Short mmCIF file of C-alpha atoms in Angstrom, two decimals:
data_model
loop_
_atom_site.label_atom_id
_atom_site.label_comp_id
_atom_site.label_asym_id
_atom_site.label_seq_id
_atom_site.Cartn_x
_atom_site.Cartn_y
_atom_site.Cartn_z
CA UNK A 1 14.92 -4.05 -3.34
CA UNK A 2 11.14 -3.81 -2.90
CA UNK A 3 9.01 -2.70 0.04
CA UNK A 4 5.59 -3.97 0.96
CA UNK A 5 2.95 -2.79 3.41
CA UNK A 6 0.82 -5.37 5.20
CA UNK A 7 -2.62 -3.81 5.03
CA UNK A 8 -3.84 -6.02 7.89
CA UNK A 9 -1.20 -4.65 10.24
CA UNK A 10 -1.09 -1.01 9.12
CA UNK A 11 -3.00 1.21 11.56
CA UNK A 12 -2.25 4.49 9.85
CA UNK A 13 0.59 5.80 12.02
CA UNK A 14 1.92 7.36 8.77
CA UNK A 15 5.55 7.12 9.86
CA UNK A 16 6.59 5.59 6.53
CA UNK A 17 4.91 8.35 4.56
CA UNK A 18 6.64 10.97 6.72
CA UNK A 19 10.06 9.34 6.32
CA UNK A 20 9.91 8.28 2.68
CA UNK A 21 7.13 9.98 0.70
CA UNK A 22 9.02 8.89 -2.44
CA UNK A 23 8.21 5.27 -1.55
CA UNK A 24 4.91 5.42 0.33
CA UNK A 25 1.64 7.23 0.08
CA UNK A 26 -1.50 7.13 2.22
CA UNK A 27 -5.11 6.77 1.16
CA UNK A 28 -7.87 9.13 2.24
CA UNK A 29 -8.26 7.23 5.51
CA UNK A 30 -4.55 7.49 6.24
CA UNK A 31 -3.58 3.88 5.54
CA UNK A 32 -0.24 3.43 3.81
CA UNK A 33 0.58 1.73 0.54
CA UNK A 34 3.81 1.34 -1.40
CA UNK A 35 4.26 3.41 -4.54
CA UNK A 36 5.53 2.03 -7.86
CA UNK A 37 4.67 -1.56 -6.85
CA UNK A 38 7.13 -1.22 -4.00
CA UNK A 39 10.16 -0.73 -6.24
CA UNK A 40 13.01 0.97 -4.36
CA UNK A 41 15.66 2.78 -6.41
CA UNK A 42 19.19 2.23 -5.10
CA UNK A 43 19.47 5.77 -3.73
CA UNK A 44 16.36 5.29 -1.58
CA UNK A 45 17.33 1.96 0.00
CA UNK A 46 18.41 3.63 3.24
CA UNK A 47 15.09 5.45 3.49
CA UNK A 48 13.26 2.18 2.89
CA UNK A 49 15.15 0.59 5.79
CA UNK A 50 14.28 3.60 7.96
CA UNK A 51 10.60 3.21 7.13
CA UNK A 52 10.73 -0.45 8.15
CA UNK A 53 12.59 0.35 11.38
CA UNK A 54 10.10 2.99 12.45
CA UNK A 55 6.77 1.28 11.82
CA UNK A 56 5.21 0.73 15.26
CA UNK A 57 3.03 -2.09 13.92
CA UNK A 58 5.79 -4.00 12.06
CA UNK A 59 3.66 -3.63 8.94
CA UNK A 60 6.43 -2.88 6.44
CA UNK A 61 8.89 -5.38 5.09
CA UNK A 62 11.65 -5.42 2.54
CA UNK A 63 11.80 -8.01 -0.17
CA UNK A 64 15.25 -8.28 -1.71
CA UNK A 65 14.98 -8.79 -5.44
CA UNK A 66 17.74 -10.62 -7.24
CA UNK B 1 -14.24 17.13 46.89
CA UNK B 2 -11.33 14.81 46.30
CA UNK B 3 -10.34 12.24 48.88
CA UNK B 4 -6.60 11.58 48.79
CA UNK B 5 -5.53 7.99 49.01
CA UNK B 6 -2.89 6.57 51.32
CA UNK B 7 0.62 6.77 49.87
CA UNK B 8 1.84 3.75 47.94
CA UNK B 9 4.51 1.68 49.67
CA UNK B 10 4.57 -1.37 47.39
CA UNK B 11 4.28 -0.68 43.67
CA UNK B 12 3.90 -4.34 42.71
CA UNK B 13 0.83 -4.95 44.85
CA UNK B 14 -0.67 -1.55 45.64
CA UNK B 15 0.19 0.85 42.79
CA UNK B 16 -1.77 4.02 42.18
CA UNK B 17 -1.23 6.19 39.12
CA UNK B 18 -2.37 9.27 41.07
CA UNK B 19 0.23 8.82 43.83
CA UNK B 20 2.54 11.88 44.05
CA UNK B 21 5.61 9.70 43.46
CA UNK B 22 4.16 8.33 40.18
CA UNK B 23 3.00 11.80 39.15
CA UNK B 24 6.43 13.34 39.76
CA UNK B 25 8.52 10.60 38.12
CA UNK B 26 6.94 7.31 37.06
CA UNK B 27 9.93 5.99 35.10
CA UNK B 28 11.91 4.45 38.01
CA UNK B 29 8.72 2.75 39.21
CA UNK B 30 8.16 1.11 35.82
CA UNK B 31 11.82 0.21 35.49
CA UNK B 32 11.80 -1.61 38.83
CA UNK B 33 8.56 -3.44 37.98
CA UNK B 34 9.87 -4.46 34.57
CA UNK B 35 12.46 -6.74 36.18
CA UNK B 36 10.57 -7.80 39.31
CA UNK B 37 6.86 -7.85 38.51
CA UNK B 38 6.09 -7.00 34.89
CA UNK B 39 2.32 -7.27 35.42
CA UNK B 40 1.51 -5.60 38.73
CA UNK B 41 -1.83 -5.64 40.55
CA UNK B 42 -3.50 -3.21 42.90
CA UNK B 43 -6.79 -3.46 44.79
CA UNK B 44 -7.32 0.26 44.28
CA UNK B 45 -10.15 1.44 42.03
CA UNK B 46 -11.84 -1.89 42.63
CA UNK B 47 -8.96 -3.91 41.18
CA UNK B 48 -6.44 -2.79 38.54
CA UNK B 49 -3.67 -4.49 36.55
CA UNK B 50 -0.54 -2.85 35.18
CA UNK B 51 1.70 -4.37 32.50
CA UNK B 52 4.93 -2.38 31.99
CA UNK B 53 6.89 -4.35 29.36
CA UNK B 54 6.54 -3.31 25.72
CA UNK B 55 5.49 -6.79 24.59
CA UNK B 56 2.78 -7.08 27.24
CA UNK B 57 1.42 -3.59 26.60
CA UNK B 58 1.30 -4.42 22.88
CA UNK B 59 -0.35 -7.80 23.53
CA UNK B 60 -3.16 -6.15 25.50
CA UNK B 61 -3.60 -3.42 22.89
CA UNK B 62 -4.00 -6.09 20.19
CA UNK B 63 -6.36 -8.30 22.22
CA UNK B 64 -9.85 -6.89 21.79
CA UNK B 65 -11.37 -10.22 22.77
CA UNK B 66 -10.25 -10.21 26.41
CA UNK B 67 -10.08 -6.45 26.89
CA UNK B 68 -12.86 -3.98 26.19
CA UNK B 69 -12.40 -0.26 25.59
CA UNK B 70 -15.83 0.49 27.04
CA UNK B 71 -14.12 2.75 29.52
CA UNK B 72 -10.59 4.02 29.03
CA UNK B 73 -10.18 6.22 32.09
CA UNK B 74 -9.65 4.42 35.39
CA UNK B 75 -11.79 5.84 38.18
CA UNK B 76 -13.89 4.69 41.10
CA UNK B 77 -16.82 4.44 38.72
CA UNK B 78 -17.08 1.69 36.16
CA UNK B 79 -19.36 2.33 33.20
CA UNK B 80 -22.89 1.98 34.47
CA UNK B 81 -26.29 1.11 33.08
CA UNK B 82 -26.84 4.75 32.08
CA UNK B 83 -23.99 4.59 29.60
CA UNK B 84 -24.35 3.30 26.11
CA UNK B 85 -23.60 -0.40 26.14
CA UNK B 86 -20.66 -1.91 24.31
CA UNK B 87 -19.80 -1.88 21.49
CA UNK B 88 -20.48 1.85 21.07
CA UNK B 89 -19.53 3.23 24.48
CA UNK B 90 -19.87 6.82 25.61
CA UNK B 91 -17.24 8.33 23.31
CA UNK B 92 -17.02 6.42 20.04
CA UNK B 93 -14.75 5.19 18.62
CA UNK B 94 -12.25 5.24 21.52
CA UNK B 95 -14.78 3.47 23.77
CA UNK B 96 -16.03 1.16 21.02
CA UNK B 97 -15.13 -2.46 20.41
CA UNK B 98 -15.14 -4.38 17.12
CA UNK B 99 -17.01 -4.53 14.86
CA UNK B 100 -18.77 -1.20 15.55
CA UNK B 101 -15.41 0.42 16.25
CA UNK B 102 -14.25 0.15 12.64
CA UNK B 103 -17.35 1.91 11.31
CA UNK B 104 -17.20 4.73 13.83
CA UNK B 105 -13.48 5.15 13.26
CA UNK B 106 -13.63 5.01 9.49
CA UNK B 107 -16.02 7.90 9.60
CA UNK B 108 -13.51 10.13 11.37
CA UNK B 109 -10.30 9.03 9.68
CA UNK B 110 -10.46 11.32 6.62
CA UNK B 111 -10.65 14.41 8.85
CA UNK B 112 -7.35 13.43 10.49
CA UNK B 113 -5.43 11.96 7.56
CA UNK B 114 -2.07 13.62 6.77
CA UNK B 115 -3.37 15.69 3.89
CA UNK B 116 -6.29 17.08 5.90
CA UNK B 117 -3.93 17.95 8.74
CA UNK B 118 -1.52 19.74 6.40
CA UNK B 119 -4.29 22.23 5.70
CA UNK B 120 -4.31 23.22 9.39
CA UNK B 121 -0.58 23.93 9.55
CA UNK B 122 -0.74 27.62 8.50
CA UNK B 123 -3.41 28.33 11.15
CA UNK B 124 -1.31 26.55 13.78
CA UNK B 125 1.87 28.41 12.81
CA UNK B 126 0.09 31.75 12.89
CA UNK B 127 -1.39 30.89 16.29
CA UNK B 128 2.06 30.01 17.68
CA UNK B 129 3.49 33.29 16.42
CA UNK B 130 0.61 35.19 17.98
CA UNK B 131 1.23 33.52 21.34
CA UNK B 132 4.94 34.29 21.11
CA UNK B 133 4.17 37.90 20.18
CA UNK B 134 2.10 38.16 23.36
CA UNK B 135 5.10 37.25 25.56
CA UNK B 136 7.62 39.23 23.52
CA UNK B 137 10.02 41.25 25.63
CA UNK B 138 9.52 39.28 28.86
CA UNK B 139 12.50 37.42 30.31
CA UNK B 140 10.27 35.21 32.51
CA UNK B 141 7.49 33.16 30.93
CA UNK B 142 5.58 29.99 31.69
CA UNK B 143 6.13 27.76 28.67
CA UNK B 144 3.14 25.60 29.64
CA UNK B 145 0.63 28.26 30.64
CA UNK B 146 1.59 31.08 28.29
CA UNK B 147 2.28 28.92 25.25
CA UNK B 148 1.78 25.12 25.10
CA UNK B 149 -1.71 24.89 26.54
CA UNK B 150 -3.28 27.31 24.08
CA UNK B 151 -2.16 25.56 20.93
CA UNK B 152 -4.13 22.28 20.80
CA UNK B 153 -7.12 23.88 22.47
CA UNK B 154 -7.50 26.51 19.82
CA UNK B 155 -6.79 24.09 16.98
CA UNK B 156 -9.56 21.71 18.12
CA UNK B 157 -11.95 24.61 18.71
CA UNK B 158 -11.24 25.73 15.16
CA UNK B 159 -11.77 22.22 13.74
CA UNK B 160 -15.11 21.88 15.53
CA UNK B 161 -16.17 25.38 14.52
CA UNK B 162 -16.83 26.45 18.13
CA UNK B 163 -16.25 30.05 19.36
CA UNK B 164 -12.56 30.63 20.13
CA UNK B 165 -13.52 32.51 23.29
CA UNK B 166 -14.95 29.31 24.82
CA UNK B 167 -11.45 28.05 25.51
CA UNK B 168 -11.85 28.32 29.29
CA UNK B 169 -15.09 26.36 29.31
CA UNK B 170 -13.30 23.52 27.55
CA UNK B 171 -10.41 23.63 29.95
CA UNK B 172 -12.72 23.07 32.92
CA UNK B 173 -14.47 20.11 31.30
CA UNK B 174 -11.20 18.45 30.54
CA UNK B 175 -9.90 18.84 34.09
CA UNK B 176 -13.07 17.25 35.42
CA UNK B 177 -12.86 14.20 33.18
CA UNK B 178 -9.14 13.52 33.26
CA UNK B 179 -7.73 14.64 36.56
CA UNK B 180 -10.44 14.09 39.14
CA UNK B 181 -10.11 10.32 39.28
CA UNK B 182 -10.14 10.57 43.08
CA UNK B 183 -13.61 12.02 43.10
CA UNK B 184 -16.05 9.87 45.05
CA UNK B 185 -18.81 8.16 43.06
CA UNK B 186 -21.36 10.50 44.70
CA UNK B 187 -19.45 13.66 43.78
CA UNK B 188 -18.86 12.48 40.26
CA UNK B 189 -22.51 11.62 39.84
CA UNK B 190 -23.46 15.09 41.07
CA UNK B 191 -21.18 16.71 38.52
CA UNK B 192 -22.49 14.47 35.75
CA UNK B 193 -26.08 15.19 36.74
CA UNK B 194 -25.55 18.85 35.94
CA UNK B 195 -24.96 17.79 32.34
CA UNK B 196 -23.22 21.07 31.68
CA UNK B 197 -21.02 19.72 28.92
CA UNK B 198 -23.95 18.01 27.25
CA UNK B 199 -25.92 21.25 27.25
CA UNK B 200 -22.99 23.20 25.87
CA UNK B 201 -22.50 20.77 23.00
CA UNK B 202 -26.21 20.56 22.27
CA UNK B 203 -26.27 24.35 21.86
CA UNK B 204 -23.37 24.20 19.36
CA UNK B 205 -25.08 21.34 17.50
CA UNK B 206 -28.29 23.34 17.23
CA UNK B 207 -26.38 26.29 15.79
CA UNK B 208 -24.76 24.04 13.20
CA UNK B 209 -28.06 22.41 12.32
CA UNK B 210 -29.56 25.83 11.69
CA UNK B 211 -26.57 26.93 9.68
CA UNK B 212 -24.19 24.19 8.49
CA UNK B 213 -20.52 25.14 8.31
CA UNK B 214 -17.44 23.68 6.70
CA UNK B 215 -16.18 22.17 9.95
CA UNK B 216 -16.02 18.93 11.87
CA UNK B 217 -19.30 19.53 13.70
CA UNK B 218 -21.27 19.81 10.47
CA UNK B 219 -19.28 16.89 9.08
CA UNK B 220 -20.39 14.70 12.01
CA UNK B 221 -24.00 15.86 11.76
CA UNK B 222 -23.99 14.97 8.10
CA UNK B 223 -22.20 11.63 8.47
CA UNK B 224 -23.95 8.31 8.02
CA UNK B 225 -23.34 4.72 9.02
CA UNK B 226 -25.21 2.21 6.87
CA UNK B 227 -27.34 4.98 5.39
CA UNK B 228 -28.41 6.21 8.83
CA UNK B 229 -27.44 9.53 10.37
CA UNK B 230 -25.51 9.12 13.59
CA UNK B 231 -27.42 8.90 16.86
CA UNK B 232 -27.27 12.20 18.79
CA UNK B 233 -25.40 10.39 21.58
CA UNK B 234 -22.82 9.25 19.07
CA UNK B 235 -22.23 12.77 17.71
CA UNK B 236 -22.04 14.24 21.22
CA UNK B 237 -19.77 11.45 22.45
CA UNK B 238 -17.38 11.87 19.55
CA UNK B 239 -17.17 15.62 20.10
CA UNK B 240 -16.42 15.10 23.78
CA UNK B 241 -13.77 12.63 22.77
CA UNK B 242 -12.11 15.09 20.39
CA UNK B 243 -12.05 17.77 23.06
CA UNK B 244 -10.79 15.51 25.79
CA UNK B 245 -8.36 13.51 23.68
CA UNK B 246 -7.08 16.32 21.51
CA UNK B 247 -6.18 18.97 24.03
CA UNK B 248 -4.53 17.82 27.27
CA UNK B 249 -2.54 15.22 25.43
CA UNK B 250 -0.92 17.52 22.89
CA UNK B 251 -0.49 20.26 25.48
CA UNK B 252 1.42 17.67 27.51
CA UNK B 253 3.64 16.65 24.62
CA UNK B 254 4.51 20.25 23.71
CA UNK B 255 5.13 21.14 27.35
CA UNK B 256 7.27 18.09 28.10
CA UNK B 257 9.36 18.76 24.99
CA UNK B 258 9.97 22.39 25.95
CA UNK B 259 10.74 21.27 29.51
CA UNK B 260 13.31 18.82 28.14
CA UNK B 261 14.92 21.44 25.93
CA UNK B 262 14.96 23.99 28.77
CA UNK B 263 17.02 21.64 30.93
CA UNK B 264 19.19 20.10 28.20
CA UNK B 265 21.48 22.75 26.64
CA UNK B 266 23.16 20.37 24.20
CA UNK B 267 19.82 19.30 22.67
CA UNK B 268 18.63 22.90 22.52
CA UNK B 269 21.78 23.99 20.72
CA UNK B 270 21.61 21.06 18.36
CA UNK B 271 18.01 21.71 17.36
CA UNK B 272 18.73 25.39 16.87
CA UNK B 273 21.70 24.54 14.65
CA UNK B 274 20.03 21.66 12.77
CA UNK B 275 16.37 22.52 12.15
CA UNK B 276 16.15 19.65 9.64
CA UNK B 277 16.50 17.27 12.58
CA UNK B 278 13.13 18.38 13.94
CA UNK B 279 10.89 15.59 12.55
CA UNK B 280 13.23 12.91 13.95
CA UNK B 281 13.59 14.80 17.22
CA UNK B 282 9.81 15.09 17.54
CA UNK B 283 9.46 11.28 17.36
CA UNK B 284 12.11 10.86 20.06
CA UNK B 285 10.47 13.42 22.34
CA UNK B 286 7.16 11.62 21.79
CA UNK B 287 8.79 8.32 22.70
CA UNK B 288 10.55 9.57 25.81
CA UNK B 289 7.71 11.72 27.14
CA UNK B 290 4.65 9.97 25.72
CA UNK B 291 1.83 11.58 27.68
CA UNK B 292 -0.95 9.02 27.39
CA UNK B 293 -1.62 5.92 29.45
CA UNK B 294 -4.79 4.22 28.24
CA UNK B 295 -6.97 1.75 30.12
CA UNK B 296 -9.12 -1.27 29.40
CA UNK B 297 -11.66 -3.33 31.28
CA UNK B 298 -11.17 -7.08 31.33
CA UNK B 299 -13.99 -8.42 29.17
CA UNK B 300 -13.95 -12.00 30.47
CA UNK B 301 -12.04 -14.03 33.02
CA UNK B 302 -8.73 -15.29 31.73
CA UNK B 303 -5.13 -15.92 32.62
CA UNK B 304 -2.56 -13.41 31.37
CA UNK B 305 1.00 -14.58 32.10
CA UNK B 306 -0.20 -16.30 35.26
CA UNK B 307 -2.30 -13.32 36.35
CA UNK B 308 -5.90 -14.32 37.06
CA UNK B 309 -7.74 -11.44 35.39
CA UNK B 310 -11.43 -11.18 36.20
CA UNK B 311 -14.18 -9.66 34.13
CA UNK B 312 -14.60 -6.02 35.13
CA UNK B 313 -11.03 -5.54 36.42
CA UNK B 314 -9.33 -2.38 35.22
CA UNK B 315 -6.08 -2.58 33.33
CA UNK B 316 -3.83 0.45 32.88
CA UNK B 317 -2.13 0.42 29.50
CA UNK B 318 1.01 2.55 29.93
CA UNK B 319 2.37 3.24 26.46
CA UNK B 320 4.91 5.60 28.11
CA UNK B 321 6.30 2.59 30.00
CA UNK B 322 6.41 0.49 26.82
CA UNK B 323 8.39 3.30 25.18
CA UNK B 324 11.05 3.07 27.89
CA UNK B 325 11.53 -0.71 27.65
CA UNK B 326 15.26 -1.34 27.03
CA UNK B 327 14.40 -4.64 25.31
CA UNK B 328 12.98 -2.60 22.43
CA UNK B 329 14.76 0.76 22.75
CA UNK B 330 18.50 0.74 23.50
CA UNK B 331 19.41 3.46 26.02
CA UNK B 332 15.68 3.80 26.59
CA UNK B 333 16.05 6.40 29.33
CA UNK B 334 18.22 8.66 27.20
CA UNK B 335 16.76 11.19 24.82
CA UNK B 336 18.64 10.78 21.53
CA UNK B 337 17.26 13.39 19.17
CA UNK B 338 18.66 11.55 16.16
CA UNK B 339 17.43 8.07 17.18
CA UNK B 340 17.00 6.38 13.80
CA UNK B 341 15.12 3.26 14.88
CA UNK B 342 12.09 4.35 16.85
CA UNK B 343 8.94 2.22 16.71
CA UNK B 344 7.45 4.08 19.66
CA UNK B 345 3.86 3.58 20.73
CA UNK B 346 3.17 7.10 21.98
CA UNK B 347 -0.05 7.09 19.97
CA UNK B 348 -0.99 3.58 21.00
CA UNK B 349 -0.80 0.35 19.04
CA UNK B 350 -3.45 -1.64 17.20
CA UNK B 351 -6.92 -0.64 16.15
CA UNK B 352 -7.22 2.27 18.59
CA UNK B 353 -4.11 4.09 17.33
CA UNK B 354 -4.69 7.74 18.21
CA UNK B 355 -6.79 9.11 15.40
CA UNK B 356 -5.32 12.56 15.96
CA UNK B 357 -1.70 11.43 15.76
CA UNK B 358 -0.96 13.36 12.57
CA UNK B 359 -2.55 16.46 14.04
CA UNK B 360 -0.67 16.14 17.34
CA UNK B 361 2.61 15.57 15.55
CA UNK B 362 2.08 18.61 13.34
CA UNK B 363 1.18 20.79 16.33
CA UNK B 364 4.21 19.61 18.30
CA UNK B 365 6.59 20.18 15.39
CA UNK B 366 5.21 23.62 14.54
CA UNK B 367 5.11 24.67 18.22
CA UNK B 368 8.76 23.69 18.69
CA UNK B 369 9.87 25.20 15.37
CA UNK B 370 8.28 28.56 16.12
CA UNK B 371 9.50 28.60 19.73
CA UNK B 372 13.07 27.74 18.70
CA UNK B 373 13.06 30.42 16.01
CA UNK B 374 12.02 33.04 18.52
CA UNK B 375 13.81 31.74 21.62
CA UNK B 376 16.69 29.43 20.71
CA UNK B 377 18.11 29.75 24.22
CA UNK B 378 16.12 29.35 27.42
CA UNK B 379 16.26 27.51 30.73
CA UNK B 380 14.11 26.51 33.69
CA UNK B 381 14.02 29.42 36.10
CA UNK B 382 12.64 27.32 38.98
CA UNK B 383 13.00 23.57 38.27
CA UNK B 384 11.30 22.62 41.54
CA UNK B 385 8.17 24.56 40.59
CA UNK B 386 7.50 22.45 37.49
CA UNK B 387 4.23 20.64 38.23
CA UNK B 388 3.10 17.47 36.42
CA UNK B 389 -0.53 16.55 35.87
CA UNK B 390 -2.00 13.60 37.73
CA UNK B 391 -4.03 10.96 35.97
CA UNK B 392 -3.58 9.14 32.68
CA UNK B 393 -2.31 12.13 30.71
CA UNK B 394 1.10 13.24 31.94
CA UNK B 395 2.57 16.61 31.17
CA UNK B 396 3.99 19.68 32.89
CA UNK B 397 1.22 22.10 33.82
CA UNK B 398 3.60 24.89 34.77
CA UNK B 399 7.12 25.46 33.41
CA UNK B 400 8.71 28.62 34.81
CA UNK B 401 11.15 29.57 32.07
CA UNK B 402 13.86 32.17 31.74
CA UNK B 403 14.56 33.45 28.24
CA UNK B 404 18.32 33.78 27.78
#
């Protein structure tokens, strides 16, 4: 599983960073980006789904990798 | 000074956000409109629209072409020729439109990013403990007056580097701007002519110019857009914005959360037993009791879902109503402290997302954590005496509380 943040949609609510700081960080302006190229270790998949489900701007998506 | 309006009898065609019924409990009004008239209209305030569905509120928030933020507080007075014209507005960036908005906002963002806010947490926690120390030993307290209202006020005052003892001055300014929407144009003009707030801020600016400090005021005075220092009106407007936007709002969120816990024993017990639930609970309390309804002015005539909107019409943008839309939030009227899917818009949506959201969230979490540590069990001592603010920021202004 991978996560990605749509930089056009992100408005810096920082919900993803609060929920899953292992997967997301924020820049100095507060806009989010995915860490480790978006790679999600198996044990963090639930947190990744939580980050998606709590983004008010629908800016985060999950890309299932084979 | 304030002229009360006739009571509202038809919310679809004559709504008024200052009507006592709306002030006391707006949720049933929005719920009824959601199924019967999702975009209501009122002739009051010279013509105002009101979308209540989440999708419609979001659509307006995202549409900066048809809606301008030039004024975001509905009143009898539309922005006049004395105000800075769009795109800057009187309080940038909240009153700014693209493309100026992005520049004015970008300037402020670093001061409110999560890592900058983290640095203010120890001050906030210490402040909360101090306030709780001051009411120690009493079995009757006012959770709004004795506790909630001091927290955001003193945090903003600290950020701006203004004297902590000026708290009361600030409180009066805020009341004037946010709650006196009924003031006649003449009365409002008279108040504005005194320029008291402007003079107060100018004095603080002069002090900072003489002796720069490591605070937000000096940061703003030093800031540049395109190699140019900010216009004095821009600096002053942004400071007013931080005072107005940062204080009543967070006070309301802290107060409403304590009010909820005071009247909901199972949630109180759960939070006391599961402190790790706090961050999730904070988001749910923000969703359910979002304090802020924004406003826009229609920028040009157009048709919104069959509603003929005219340039210059007001539009109330009730994020608290969007947060209660059952299409988006199952059991929307229930507070579920462990709600896992919660894309609430308490801090707005789109480019004007509340710049202080990280700060507000931190203050709310710390305020609740410290209160719960000290007083895990408490209840409303006089539920009928709880008074809610009128206007676009909704929160309890008095919460008579019995410590158990």
